[in-house]
mmCIF file of N, CA and C in Angstrom:
data_model
loop_
_atom_site.group_PDB
_atom_site.id
_atom_site.type_symbol
_atom_site.label_atom_id
_atom_site.label_comp_id
_atom_site.label_asym_id
_atom_site.label_seq_id
_atom_site.Cartn_x
_atom_site.Cartn_y
_atom_site.Cartn_z
ATOM 1 N N UNK A 1 -9.339 9.157 -15.126
ATOM 2 C CA UNK A 1 -7.914 9.090 -14.958
ATOM 3 C C UNK A 1 -7.480 10.236 -14.087
ATOM 4 N N UNK A 2 -6.422 10.028 -13.316
ATOM 5 C CA UNK A 2 -5.966 11.044 -12.395
ATOM 6 C C UNK A 2 -4.450 11.105 -12.449
ATOM 7 N N UNK A 3 -3.924 12.202 -12.948
ATOM 8 C CA UNK A 3 -2.482 12.386 -12.976
ATOM 9 C C UNK A 3 -2.037 13.377 -11.919
ATOM 10 N N UNK A 4 -2.920 13.705 -10.983
ATOM 11 C CA UNK A 4 -2.592 14.671 -9.963
ATOM 12 C C UNK A 4 -1.777 14.019 -8.860
ATOM 13 N N UNK A 5 -1.045 14.818 -8.140
ATOM 14 C CA UNK A 5 -0.198 14.291 -7.084
ATOM 15 C C UNK A 5 -0.872 14.256 -5.729
ATOM 16 N N UNK A 6 -2.185 14.442 -5.634
ATOM 17 C CA UNK A 6 -2.839 14.501 -4.337
ATOM 18 C C UNK A 6 -3.252 13.139 -3.797
ATOM 19 N N UNK A 7 -3.036 12.068 -4.527
ATOM 20 C CA UNK A 7 -3.344 10.735 -4.055
ATOM 21 C C UNK A 7 -2.051 10.007 -3.720
ATOM 22 N N UNK A 8 -2.113 9.149 -2.690
ATOM 23 C CA UNK A 8 -0.900 8.393 -2.384
ATOM 24 C C UNK A 8 -0.578 7.437 -3.524
ATOM 25 N N UNK A 9 0.630 7.479 -3.990
ATOM 26 C CA UNK A 9 1.024 6.618 -5.111
ATOM 27 C C UNK A 9 1.145 5.183 -4.643
ATOM 28 N N UNK A 10 0.625 4.276 -5.437
ATOM 29 C CA UNK A 10 0.760 2.850 -5.184
ATOM 30 C C UNK A 10 1.905 2.389 -6.078
ATOM 31 N N UNK A 11 3.091 2.792 -5.737
ATOM 32 C CA UNK A 11 4.276 2.658 -6.568
ATOM 33 C C UNK A 11 4.343 1.341 -7.323
ATOM 34 N N UNK A 12 4.189 1.435 -8.645
ATOM 35 C CA UNK A 12 4.332 0.283 -9.507
ATOM 36 C C UNK A 12 3.172 -0.690 -9.501
ATOM 37 N N UNK A 13 2.146 -0.439 -8.707
ATOM 38 C CA UNK A 13 1.042 -1.382 -8.622
ATOM 39 C C UNK A 13 0.157 -1.309 -9.847
ATOM 40 N N UNK A 14 -0.321 -2.469 -10.240
ATOM 41 C CA UNK A 14 -1.312 -2.550 -11.294
ATOM 42 C C UNK A 14 -2.539 -3.248 -10.717
ATOM 43 N N UNK A 15 -3.587 -3.322 -11.483
ATOM 44 C CA UNK A 15 -4.889 -3.759 -11.000
ATOM 45 C C UNK A 15 -4.880 -5.084 -10.224
ATOM 46 N N UNK A 16 -4.239 -6.152 -10.675
ATOM 47 C CA UNK A 16 -4.320 -7.410 -9.919
ATOM 48 C C UNK A 16 -3.871 -7.294 -8.460
ATOM 49 N N UNK A 17 -2.973 -6.385 -8.170
ATOM 50 C CA UNK A 17 -2.495 -6.219 -6.798
ATOM 51 C C UNK A 17 -3.510 -5.518 -5.902
ATOM 52 N N UNK A 18 -4.583 -4.977 -6.468
ATOM 53 C CA UNK A 18 -5.559 -4.215 -5.681
ATOM 54 C C UNK A 18 -6.955 -4.827 -5.687
ATOM 55 N N UNK A 19 -7.109 -6.053 -6.154
ATOM 56 C CA UNK A 19 -8.437 -6.665 -6.219
ATOM 57 C C UNK A 19 -9.081 -6.792 -4.841
ATOM 58 N N UNK A 20 -8.274 -6.905 -3.796
ATOM 59 C CA UNK A 20 -8.815 -7.036 -2.445
ATOM 60 C C UNK A 20 -9.618 -5.811 -2.010
ATOM 61 N N UNK A 21 -9.484 -4.694 -2.721
ATOM 62 C CA UNK A 21 -10.157 -3.452 -2.341
ATOM 63 C C UNK A 21 -11.611 -3.381 -2.798
ATOM 64 N N UNK A 22 -12.059 -4.368 -3.576
ATOM 65 C CA UNK A 22 -13.412 -4.326 -4.128
ATOM 66 C C UNK A 22 -14.106 -5.676 -3.963
ATOM 67 N N UNK A 23 -15.423 -5.664 -4.174
ATOM 68 C CA UNK A 23 -16.203 -6.897 -4.102
ATOM 69 C C UNK A 23 -15.788 -7.897 -5.170
ATOM 70 N N UNK A 24 -16.001 -9.190 -4.920
ATOM 71 C CA UNK A 24 -15.516 -10.237 -5.810
ATOM 72 C C UNK A 24 -16.098 -10.204 -7.220
ATOM 73 N N UNK A 25 -17.304 -9.711 -7.394
ATOM 74 C CA UNK A 25 -17.889 -9.687 -8.733
ATOM 75 C C UNK A 25 -17.390 -8.510 -9.540
ATOM 76 N N UNK A 26 -16.555 -7.699 -8.952
ATOM 77 C CA UNK A 26 -15.889 -6.641 -9.711
ATOM 78 C C UNK A 26 -14.492 -7.076 -10.139
ATOM 79 N N UNK A 27 -14.043 -8.223 -9.657
ATOM 80 C CA UNK A 27 -12.722 -8.726 -10.046
ATOM 81 C C UNK A 27 -12.626 -8.992 -11.542
ATOM 82 N N UNK A 28 -13.608 -9.700 -12.176
ATOM 83 C CA UNK A 28 -13.504 -9.929 -13.621
ATOM 84 C C UNK A 28 -13.463 -8.615 -14.410
ATOM 85 N N UNK A 29 -14.241 -7.663 -13.977
ATOM 86 C CA UNK A 29 -14.275 -6.354 -14.628
ATOM 87 C C UNK A 29 -12.895 -5.679 -14.538
ATOM 88 N N UNK A 30 -12.296 -5.712 -13.354
ATOM 89 C CA UNK A 30 -10.977 -5.091 -13.176
ATOM 90 C C UNK A 30 -9.882 -5.881 -13.893
ATOM 91 N N UNK A 31 -10.010 -7.201 -13.939
ATOM 92 C CA UNK A 31 -9.027 -7.995 -14.691
ATOM 93 C C UNK A 31 -9.099 -7.678 -16.185
ATOM 94 N N UNK A 32 -10.312 -7.495 -16.690
ATOM 95 C CA UNK A 32 -10.488 -7.111 -18.094
ATOM 96 C C UNK A 32 -9.887 -5.722 -18.342
ATOM 97 N N UNK A 33 -10.132 -4.790 -17.425
ATOM 98 C CA UNK A 33 -9.550 -3.453 -17.546
ATOM 99 C C UNK A 33 -8.021 -3.537 -17.517
ATOM 100 N N UNK A 34 -7.482 -4.377 -16.655
ATOM 101 C CA UNK A 34 -6.028 -4.564 -16.580
ATOM 102 C C UNK A 34 -5.473 -5.038 -17.923
ATOM 103 N N UNK A 35 -6.153 -6.002 -18.540
ATOM 104 C CA UNK A 35 -5.690 -6.509 -19.841
ATOM 105 C C UNK A 35 -5.730 -5.398 -20.890
ATOM 106 N N UNK A 36 -6.803 -4.607 -20.878
ATOM 107 C CA UNK A 36 -6.912 -3.508 -21.842
ATOM 108 C C UNK A 36 -5.844 -2.452 -21.609
ATOM 109 N N UNK A 37 -5.653 -2.075 -20.344
ATOM 110 C CA UNK A 37 -4.638 -1.067 -20.035
ATOM 111 C C UNK A 37 -3.228 -1.586 -20.326
ATOM 112 N N UNK A 38 -2.997 -2.851 -20.034
ATOM 113 C CA UNK A 38 -1.674 -3.436 -20.278
ATOM 114 C C UNK A 38 -1.319 -3.434 -21.758
ATOM 115 N N UNK A 39 -2.326 -3.622 -22.611
ATOM 116 C CA UNK A 39 -2.072 -3.571 -24.052
ATOM 117 C C UNK A 39 -1.812 -2.136 -24.505
ATOM 118 N N UNK A 40 -2.591 -1.200 -23.949
ATOM 119 C CA UNK A 40 -2.463 0.202 -24.356
ATOM 120 C C UNK A 40 -1.260 0.884 -23.710
ATOM 121 N N UNK A 41 -1.039 0.588 -22.435
ATOM 122 C CA UNK A 41 0.020 1.240 -21.650
ATOM 123 C C UNK A 41 0.651 0.201 -20.730
ATOM 124 N N UNK A 42 1.598 -0.594 -21.213
ATOM 125 C CA UNK A 42 2.159 -1.677 -20.404
ATOM 126 C C UNK A 42 2.662 -1.250 -19.018
ATOM 127 N N UNK A 43 3.130 -0.035 -18.886
ATOM 128 C CA UNK A 43 3.673 0.415 -17.605
ATOM 129 C C UNK A 43 2.714 1.248 -16.782
ATOM 130 N N UNK A 44 1.402 1.136 -17.043
ATOM 131 C CA UNK A 44 0.461 1.956 -16.269
ATOM 132 C C UNK A 44 0.604 1.659 -14.781
ATOM 133 N N UNK A 45 0.261 2.628 -13.968
ATOM 134 C CA UNK A 45 0.267 2.439 -12.523
ATOM 135 C C UNK A 45 -1.087 2.819 -11.959
ATOM 136 N N UNK A 46 -1.573 1.994 -11.091
ATOM 137 C CA UNK A 46 -2.834 2.240 -10.413
ATOM 138 C C UNK A 46 -2.545 3.098 -9.188
ATOM 139 N N UNK A 47 -3.129 4.279 -9.133
ATOM 140 C CA UNK A 47 -2.904 5.140 -7.976
ATOM 141 C C UNK A 47 -4.026 5.030 -6.961
ATOM 142 N N UNK A 48 -5.205 4.566 -7.384
ATOM 143 C CA UNK A 48 -6.310 4.410 -6.450
ATOM 144 C C UNK A 48 -7.412 3.573 -7.090
ATOM 145 N N UNK A 49 -7.982 2.673 -6.319
ATOM 146 C CA UNK A 49 -9.190 1.952 -6.713
ATOM 147 C C UNK A 49 -9.991 1.745 -5.436
ATOM 148 N N UNK A 50 -11.258 2.145 -5.475
ATOM 149 C CA UNK A 50 -12.102 1.981 -4.305
ATOM 150 C C UNK A 50 -13.566 2.034 -4.719
ATOM 151 N N UNK A 51 -14.399 1.519 -3.843
ATOM 152 C CA UNK A 51 -15.835 1.606 -4.022
ATOM 153 C C UNK A 51 -16.307 2.800 -3.209
ATOM 154 N N UNK A 52 -17.082 3.669 -3.839
ATOM 155 C CA UNK A 52 -17.580 4.857 -3.156
ATOM 156 C C UNK A 52 -18.974 5.182 -3.680
ATOM 157 N N UNK A 53 -19.907 5.364 -2.760
ATOM 158 C CA UNK A 53 -21.290 5.683 -3.109
ATOM 159 C C UNK A 53 -21.878 4.687 -4.109
ATOM 160 N N UNK A 54 -21.508 3.422 -3.958
ATOM 161 C CA UNK A 54 -22.014 2.380 -4.826
ATOM 162 C C UNK A 54 -21.300 2.269 -6.155
ATOM 163 N N UNK A 55 -20.399 3.192 -6.434
ATOM 164 C CA UNK A 55 -19.661 3.178 -7.693
ATOM 165 C C UNK A 55 -18.235 2.725 -7.495
ATOM 166 N N UNK A 56 -17.543 2.595 -8.597
ATOM 167 C CA UNK A 56 -16.148 2.181 -8.566
ATOM 168 C C UNK A 56 -15.300 3.347 -9.031
ATOM 169 N N UNK A 57 -14.339 3.735 -8.222
ATOM 170 C CA UNK A 57 -13.433 4.835 -8.559
ATOM 171 C C UNK A 57 -12.070 4.236 -8.883
ATOM 172 N N UNK A 58 -11.589 4.520 -10.080
ATOM 173 C CA UNK A 58 -10.316 3.979 -10.552
ATOM 174 C C UNK A 58 -9.470 5.145 -11.048
ATOM 175 N N UNK A 59 -8.248 5.244 -10.559
ATOM 176 C CA UNK A 59 -7.342 6.301 -10.992
ATOM 177 C C UNK A 59 -6.021 5.663 -11.401
ATOM 178 N N UNK A 60 -5.565 5.990 -12.607
ATOM 179 C CA UNK A 60 -4.307 5.445 -13.109
ATOM 180 C C UNK A 60 -3.423 6.574 -13.620
ATOM 181 N N UNK A 61 -2.128 6.299 -13.644
ATOM 182 C CA UNK A 61 -1.186 7.196 -14.299
ATOM 183 C C UNK A 61 -0.522 6.401 -15.417
ATOM 184 N N UNK A 62 -0.176 7.104 -16.478
ATOM 185 C CA UNK A 62 0.374 6.424 -17.648
ATOM 186 C C UNK A 62 1.795 6.851 -17.972
ATOM 187 N N UNK A 63 2.312 7.799 -17.258
ATOM 188 C CA UNK A 63 3.655 8.274 -17.561
ATOM 189 C C UNK A 63 3.738 8.900 -18.943
ATOM 190 N N UNK A 64 2.609 9.386 -19.452
ATOM 191 C CA UNK A 64 2.589 10.043 -20.758
ATOM 192 C C UNK A 64 2.733 9.104 -21.941
ATOM 193 N N UNK A 65 2.507 7.797 -21.744
ATOM 194 C CA UNK A 65 2.698 6.825 -22.824
ATOM 195 C C UNK A 65 1.599 6.845 -23.883
ATOM 196 N N UNK A 66 0.383 7.233 -23.521
ATOM 197 C CA UNK A 66 -0.718 7.297 -24.492
ATOM 198 C C UNK A 66 -1.549 8.530 -24.215
ATOM 199 N N UNK A 67 -2.403 8.843 -25.147
ATOM 200 C CA UNK A 67 -3.316 9.969 -24.967
ATOM 201 C C UNK A 67 -4.243 9.670 -23.793
ATOM 202 N N UNK A 68 -4.404 10.613 -22.867
ATOM 203 C CA UNK A 68 -5.263 10.395 -21.701
ATOM 204 C C UNK A 68 -6.695 10.023 -22.066
ATOM 205 N N UNK A 69 -7.179 10.470 -23.232
ATOM 206 C CA UNK A 69 -8.560 10.175 -23.610
ATOM 207 C C UNK A 69 -8.793 8.673 -23.748
ATOM 208 N N UNK A 70 -7.835 7.962 -24.314
ATOM 209 C CA UNK A 70 -7.986 6.517 -24.492
ATOM 210 C C UNK A 70 -8.060 5.791 -23.165
ATOM 211 N N UNK A 71 -7.206 6.155 -22.238
ATOM 212 C CA UNK A 71 -7.217 5.532 -20.919
ATOM 213 C C UNK A 71 -8.476 5.940 -20.172
ATOM 214 N N UNK A 72 -8.838 7.196 -20.266
ATOM 215 C CA UNK A 72 -10.055 7.671 -19.592
ATOM 216 C C UNK A 72 -11.284 6.922 -20.078
ATOM 217 N N UNK A 73 -11.344 6.636 -21.381
ATOM 218 C CA UNK A 73 -12.488 5.907 -21.933
ATOM 219 C C UNK A 73 -12.550 4.485 -21.377
ATOM 220 N N UNK A 74 -11.408 3.814 -21.256
ATOM 221 C CA UNK A 74 -11.383 2.460 -20.693
ATOM 222 C C UNK A 74 -11.821 2.471 -19.238
ATOM 223 N N UNK A 75 -11.314 3.419 -18.470
ATOM 224 C CA UNK A 75 -11.667 3.527 -17.051
ATOM 225 C C UNK A 75 -13.144 3.871 -16.895
ATOM 226 N N UNK A 76 -13.654 4.786 -17.710
ATOM 227 C CA UNK A 76 -15.066 5.175 -17.637
ATOM 228 C C UNK A 76 -15.979 3.997 -17.975
ATOM 229 N N UNK A 77 -15.600 3.196 -18.954
ATOM 230 C CA UNK A 77 -16.411 2.028 -19.327
ATOM 231 C C UNK A 77 -16.454 1.023 -18.178
ATOM 232 N N UNK A 78 -15.329 0.807 -17.515
ATOM 233 C CA UNK A 78 -15.293 -0.113 -16.371
ATOM 234 C C UNK A 78 -16.161 0.414 -15.231
ATOM 235 N N UNK A 79 -16.083 1.705 -14.961
ATOM 236 C CA UNK A 79 -16.888 2.300 -13.894
ATOM 237 C C UNK A 79 -18.380 2.218 -14.225
ATOM 238 N N UNK A 80 -18.738 2.427 -15.476
ATOM 239 C CA UNK A 80 -20.142 2.341 -15.889
ATOM 240 C C UNK A 80 -20.673 0.918 -15.729
ATOM 241 N N UNK A 81 -19.871 -0.067 -16.081
ATOM 242 C CA UNK A 81 -20.292 -1.462 -15.914
ATOM 243 C C UNK A 81 -20.452 -1.800 -14.436
ATOM 244 N N UNK A 82 -19.536 -1.318 -13.600
ATOM 245 C CA UNK A 82 -19.611 -1.580 -12.164
ATOM 246 C C UNK A 82 -20.875 -0.985 -11.553
ATOM 247 N N UNK A 83 -21.346 0.129 -12.098
ATOM 248 C CA UNK A 83 -22.523 0.814 -11.553
ATOM 249 C C UNK A 83 -23.810 0.023 -11.725
ATOM 250 N N UNK A 84 -23.790 -1.032 -12.547
ATOM 251 C CA UNK A 84 -24.989 -1.846 -12.768
ATOM 252 C C UNK A 84 -24.732 -3.326 -12.509
ATOM 253 N N UNK A 85 -23.638 -3.632 -11.794
ATOM 254 C CA UNK A 85 -23.262 -5.007 -11.503
ATOM 255 C C UNK A 85 -23.195 -5.219 -9.998
ATOM 256 N N UNK A 86 -23.954 -6.176 -9.482
ATOM 257 C CA UNK A 86 -23.980 -6.451 -8.046
ATOM 258 C C UNK A 86 -22.581 -6.804 -7.547
ATOM 259 N N UNK A 87 -22.183 -6.153 -6.477
ATOM 260 C CA UNK A 87 -20.868 -6.384 -5.901
ATOM 261 C C UNK A 87 -20.733 -7.777 -5.305
ATOM 262 N N UNK A 88 -21.853 -8.392 -4.929
ATOM 263 C CA UNK A 88 -21.847 -9.701 -4.292
ATOM 264 C C UNK A 88 -21.948 -10.856 -5.278
ATOM 265 N N UNK A 89 -22.913 -10.758 -6.233
ATOM 266 C CA UNK A 89 -23.183 -11.918 -7.099
ATOM 267 C C UNK A 89 -22.998 -11.653 -8.590
ATOM 268 N N UNK A 90 -22.894 -10.400 -9.001
ATOM 269 C CA UNK A 90 -22.681 -10.078 -10.402
ATOM 270 C C UNK A 90 -23.955 -9.869 -11.212
ATOM 271 N N UNK A 91 -25.114 -10.001 -10.584
ATOM 272 C CA UNK A 91 -26.389 -9.795 -11.288
ATOM 273 C C UNK A 91 -26.611 -8.309 -11.576
ATOM 274 N N UNK A 92 -27.587 -8.037 -12.445
ATOM 275 C CA UNK A 92 -27.958 -6.653 -12.730
ATOM 276 C C UNK A 92 -28.414 -5.999 -11.426
ATOM 277 N N UNK A 93 -27.997 -4.770 -11.206
ATOM 278 C CA UNK A 93 -28.282 -4.129 -9.930
ATOM 279 C C UNK A 93 -28.270 -2.618 -10.046
ATOM 280 N N UNK A 94 -28.368 -1.970 -8.888
ATOM 281 C CA UNK A 94 -28.312 -0.518 -8.819
ATOM 282 C C UNK A 94 -27.776 -0.121 -7.443
ATOM 283 N N UNK A 95 -27.271 1.099 -7.317
ATOM 284 C CA UNK A 95 -26.789 1.560 -6.000
ATOM 285 C C UNK A 95 -27.950 1.708 -5.022
ATOM 286 N N UNK A 96 -27.752 1.163 -3.814
ATOM 287 C CA UNK A 96 -28.791 1.206 -2.782
ATOM 288 C C UNK A 96 -28.142 1.278 -1.403
ATOM 289 N N UNK A 97 -28.887 1.819 -0.461
ATOM 290 C CA UNK A 97 -28.443 1.802 0.924
ATOM 291 C C UNK A 97 -29.107 0.625 1.631
ATOM 292 N N UNK A 98 -28.612 0.289 2.805
ATOM 293 C CA UNK A 98 -29.219 -0.806 3.562
ATOM 294 C C UNK A 98 -30.675 -0.481 3.843
ATOM 295 N N UNK A 99 -31.529 -1.428 3.572
ATOM 296 C CA UNK A 99 -32.979 -1.294 3.793
ATOM 297 C C UNK A 99 -33.568 -0.096 3.064
ATOM 298 N N UNK A 100 -32.856 0.420 2.067
ATOM 299 C CA UNK A 100 -33.275 1.576 1.275
ATOM 300 C C UNK A 100 -33.572 2.801 2.146
ATOM 301 N N UNK A 101 -32.921 2.880 3.296
ATOM 302 C CA UNK A 101 -33.053 4.038 4.180
ATOM 303 C C UNK A 101 -32.066 5.100 3.704
ATOM 304 N N UNK A 102 -32.513 6.347 3.548
ATOM 305 C CA UNK A 102 -31.588 7.400 3.096
ATOM 306 C C UNK A 102 -30.399 7.546 4.048
ATOM 307 N N UNK A 103 -29.267 7.843 3.462
ATOM 308 C CA UNK A 103 -28.051 7.997 4.261
ATOM 309 C C UNK A 103 -27.383 6.658 4.493
ATOM 310 N N UNK A 104 -26.213 6.691 5.019
ATOM 311 C CA UNK A 104 -25.489 5.459 5.310
ATOM 312 C C UNK A 104 -24.728 4.931 4.116
ATOM 313 N N UNK A 105 -24.194 3.744 4.279
ATOM 314 C CA UNK A 105 -23.347 3.098 3.279
ATOM 315 C C UNK A 105 -24.169 2.732 2.056
ATOM 316 N N UNK A 106 -23.618 2.978 0.878
ATOM 317 C CA UNK A 106 -24.291 2.633 -0.374
ATOM 318 C C UNK A 106 -23.452 1.604 -1.108
ATOM 319 N N UNK A 107 -24.102 0.537 -1.572
ATOM 320 C CA UNK A 107 -23.446 -0.483 -2.371
ATOM 321 C C UNK A 107 -24.306 -0.736 -3.604
ATOM 322 N N UNK A 108 -23.693 -1.234 -4.652
ATOM 323 C CA UNK A 108 -24.439 -1.627 -5.839
ATOM 324 C C UNK A 108 -24.815 -3.089 -5.655
ATOM 325 N N UNK A 109 -26.109 -3.328 -5.446
ATOM 326 C CA UNK A 109 -26.577 -4.677 -5.131
ATOM 327 C C UNK A 109 -27.870 -4.996 -5.878
ATOM 328 N N UNK A 110 -28.067 -6.271 -6.152
ATOM 329 C CA UNK A 110 -29.317 -6.739 -6.761
ATOM 330 C C UNK A 110 -30.363 -6.892 -5.649
ATOM 331 N N UNK A 111 -31.596 -7.181 -6.020
ATOM 332 C CA UNK A 111 -32.663 -7.301 -5.020
ATOM 333 C C UNK A 111 -32.388 -8.409 -4.009
ATOM 334 N N UNK A 112 -31.942 -9.567 -4.489
ATOM 335 C CA UNK A 112 -31.694 -10.694 -3.596
ATOM 336 C C UNK A 112 -30.571 -10.385 -2.602
ATOM 337 N N UNK A 113 -29.463 -9.894 -3.101
ATOM 338 C CA UNK A 113 -28.338 -9.576 -2.218
ATOM 339 C C UNK A 113 -28.656 -8.381 -1.322
ATOM 340 N N UNK A 114 -29.492 -7.472 -1.824
ATOM 341 C CA UNK A 114 -29.884 -6.322 -1.004
ATOM 342 C C UNK A 114 -30.604 -6.793 0.253
ATOM 343 N N UNK A 115 -31.470 -7.782 0.116
ATOM 344 C CA UNK A 115 -32.187 -8.324 1.270
ATOM 345 C C UNK A 115 -31.208 -8.889 2.289
ATOM 346 N N UNK A 116 -30.245 -9.703 1.823
ATOM 347 C CA UNK A 116 -29.261 -10.306 2.735
ATOM 348 C C UNK A 116 -28.310 -9.262 3.312
ATOM 349 N N UNK A 117 -27.901 -8.308 2.494
ATOM 350 C CA UNK A 117 -27.002 -7.260 2.978
ATOM 351 C C UNK A 117 -27.714 -6.386 4.008
ATOM 352 N N UNK A 118 -28.980 -6.049 3.756
ATOM 353 C CA UNK A 118 -29.748 -5.235 4.699
ATOM 354 C C UNK A 118 -29.933 -5.948 6.035
ATOM 355 N N UNK A 119 -30.035 -7.270 5.995
ATOM 356 C CA UNK A 119 -30.196 -8.075 7.208
ATOM 357 C C UNK A 119 -28.846 -8.424 7.842
ATOM 358 N N UNK A 120 -27.767 -7.865 7.300
ATOM 359 C CA UNK A 120 -26.404 -8.113 7.800
ATOM 360 C C UNK A 120 -26.009 -9.593 7.700
ATOM 361 N N UNK A 121 -26.567 -10.289 6.704
ATOM 362 C CA UNK A 121 -26.223 -11.699 6.502
ATOM 363 C C UNK A 121 -24.996 -11.864 5.612
ATOM 364 N N UNK A 122 -24.722 -10.879 4.760
ATOM 365 C CA UNK A 122 -23.548 -10.949 3.896
ATOM 366 C C UNK A 122 -22.779 -9.631 3.980
ATOM 367 N N UNK A 123 -21.486 -9.730 3.804
ATOM 368 C CA UNK A 123 -20.635 -8.558 3.753
ATOM 369 C C UNK A 123 -19.397 -8.901 2.932
ATOM 370 N N UNK A 124 -18.684 -7.880 2.544
ATOM 371 C CA UNK A 124 -17.456 -8.080 1.773
ATOM 372 C C UNK A 124 -16.276 -7.676 2.644
ATOM 373 N N UNK A 125 -15.337 -8.607 2.794
ATOM 374 C CA UNK A 125 -14.135 -8.354 3.578
ATOM 375 C C UNK A 125 -12.936 -8.772 2.740
ATOM 376 N N UNK A 126 -12.033 -7.862 2.534
ATOM 377 C CA UNK A 126 -10.794 -8.114 1.795
ATOM 378 C C UNK A 126 -11.073 -8.795 0.448
ATOM 379 N N UNK A 127 -12.094 -8.299 -0.268
ATOM 380 C CA UNK A 127 -12.388 -8.773 -1.609
ATOM 381 C C UNK A 127 -13.166 -10.076 -1.697
ATOM 382 N N UNK A 128 -13.697 -10.558 -0.578
ATOM 383 C CA UNK A 128 -14.454 -11.818 -0.591
ATOM 384 C C UNK A 128 -15.784 -11.629 0.145
ATOM 385 N N UNK A 129 -16.805 -12.363 -0.291
ATOM 386 C CA UNK A 129 -18.104 -12.308 0.368
ATOM 387 C C UNK A 129 -18.076 -13.260 1.559
ATOM 388 N N UNK A 130 -18.465 -12.727 2.702
ATOM 389 C CA UNK A 130 -18.598 -13.541 3.907
ATOM 390 C C UNK A 130 -20.081 -13.624 4.252
ATOM 391 N N UNK A 131 -20.523 -14.827 4.591
ATOM 392 C CA UNK A 131 -21.921 -15.033 4.977
ATOM 393 C C UNK A 131 -21.965 -15.302 6.469
ATOM 394 N N UNK A 132 -22.920 -14.650 7.104
ATOM 395 C CA UNK A 132 -23.120 -14.857 8.535
ATOM 396 C C UNK A 132 -24.433 -15.582 8.739
ATOM 397 N N UNK A 133 -24.485 -16.408 9.750
ATOM 398 C CA UNK A 133 -25.767 -17.022 10.115
ATOM 399 C C UNK A 133 -26.300 -16.205 11.281
ATOM 400 N N UNK A 134 -27.479 -15.657 11.092
ATOM 401 C CA UNK A 134 -28.106 -14.828 12.146
ATOM 402 C C UNK A 134 -29.484 -15.324 12.414
#
């Protein structure tokens, strides 16, 4: 959770409005988090959600409606699940770089999707998987 003012505020936004920022197999995870947060803190605001280094970074503000520990636990559980869920297909996975070469972009992908992603056959654009024929 992040209550600091150093991130641009997504005024009034909640998770469903930001699904385009992540891979499609993270949508169910974020929708579940939205339902949990909505029950705990109906007026929560999402200040940032992004994929970074193969992980999912989620920052919310609660306006002091609940103890930060409860919200932090929900966000941490979602991030932990994302760390082992393929961004493309939802299978069990791990963070990897293209062709397992050190450096470069890291995504959480399963073996099958890693092969296609490394070959530039699949990519994620605006929250959807696009397949290329090469």
